[in-house]
Coordinates of C-alpha atoms in Angstrom, one line a residue:
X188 CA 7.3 3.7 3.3
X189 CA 9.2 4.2 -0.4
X190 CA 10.6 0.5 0.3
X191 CA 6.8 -0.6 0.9
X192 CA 5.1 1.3 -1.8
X193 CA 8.0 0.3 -4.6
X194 CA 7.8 -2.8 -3.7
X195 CA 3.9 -2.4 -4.5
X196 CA 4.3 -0.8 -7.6
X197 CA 6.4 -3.9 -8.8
X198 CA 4.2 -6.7 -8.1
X199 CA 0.8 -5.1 -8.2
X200 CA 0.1 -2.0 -10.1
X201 CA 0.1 -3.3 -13.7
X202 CA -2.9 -5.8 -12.3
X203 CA -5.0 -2.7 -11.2
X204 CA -7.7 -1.8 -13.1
X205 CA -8.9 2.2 -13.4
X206 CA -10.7 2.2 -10.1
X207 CA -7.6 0.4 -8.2
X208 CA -5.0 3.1 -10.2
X209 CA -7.3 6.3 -9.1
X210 CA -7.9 4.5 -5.1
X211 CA -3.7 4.1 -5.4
X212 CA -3.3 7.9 -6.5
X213 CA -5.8 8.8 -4.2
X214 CA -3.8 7.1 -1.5
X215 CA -0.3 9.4 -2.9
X216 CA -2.1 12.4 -2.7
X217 CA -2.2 11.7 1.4
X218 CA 0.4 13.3 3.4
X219 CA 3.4 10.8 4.3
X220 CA 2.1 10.7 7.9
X221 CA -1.2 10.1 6.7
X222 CA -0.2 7.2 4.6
X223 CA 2.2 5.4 6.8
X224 CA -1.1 5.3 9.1
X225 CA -2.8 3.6 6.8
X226 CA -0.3 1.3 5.6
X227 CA 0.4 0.9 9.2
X228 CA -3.1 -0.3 10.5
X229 CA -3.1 2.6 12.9
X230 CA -6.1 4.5 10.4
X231 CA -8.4 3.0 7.8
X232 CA -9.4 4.3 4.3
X233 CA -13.1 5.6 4.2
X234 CA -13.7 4.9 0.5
X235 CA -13.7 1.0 -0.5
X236 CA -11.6 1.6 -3.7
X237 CA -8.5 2.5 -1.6
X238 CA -9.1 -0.2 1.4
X239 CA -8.6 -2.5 -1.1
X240 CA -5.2 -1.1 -2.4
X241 CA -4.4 -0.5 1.2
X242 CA -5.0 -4.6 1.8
X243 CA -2.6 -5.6 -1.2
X244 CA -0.3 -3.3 0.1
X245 CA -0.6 -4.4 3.6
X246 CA -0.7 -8.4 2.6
X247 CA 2.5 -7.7 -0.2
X248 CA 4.6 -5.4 3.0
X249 CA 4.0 -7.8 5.5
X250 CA 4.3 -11.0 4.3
X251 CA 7.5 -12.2 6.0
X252 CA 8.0 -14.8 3.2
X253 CA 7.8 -12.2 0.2
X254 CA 9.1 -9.1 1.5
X255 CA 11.9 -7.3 0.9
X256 CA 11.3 -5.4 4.3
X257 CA 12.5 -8.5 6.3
X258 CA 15.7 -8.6 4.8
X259 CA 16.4 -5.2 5.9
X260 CA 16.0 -6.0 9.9

């Protein structure tokens, strides 16, 4: 989840604007469990703001091309 959510904060945070940075520290405030749900797929976000975030996250984690994640299997 750190790798994931680094990796995030590289590429994509500067780009946020306010209601992205308060959906993404909305998103912290989760419990680890909680979030590696929602990164995961397994839950979705309630609040539009933070679906979003969760989608760039998701696209930027899982994209076999970009990701420093498939270099680690």
């Amino acid at each position: 989840l750190d790798l994931v959510l680094c990796r995030f904060m590289e590429q994509h945070f500067d780009g946020l604007d306010a209601e992205g940075v308060e959906a993404f520290a909305s998103l912290l405030a989760r419990t680890d469990p909680e979030l590696l749900d929602l990164v995961m797929g397994h839950d979705e976000a309630s609040v539009p703001g933070e679906r979003d975030v969760l989608s760039l996250i998701r696209n930027d984690a899982f994209d076999k091309s970009r990701s420093s994640i498939s270099t680690i299997s």
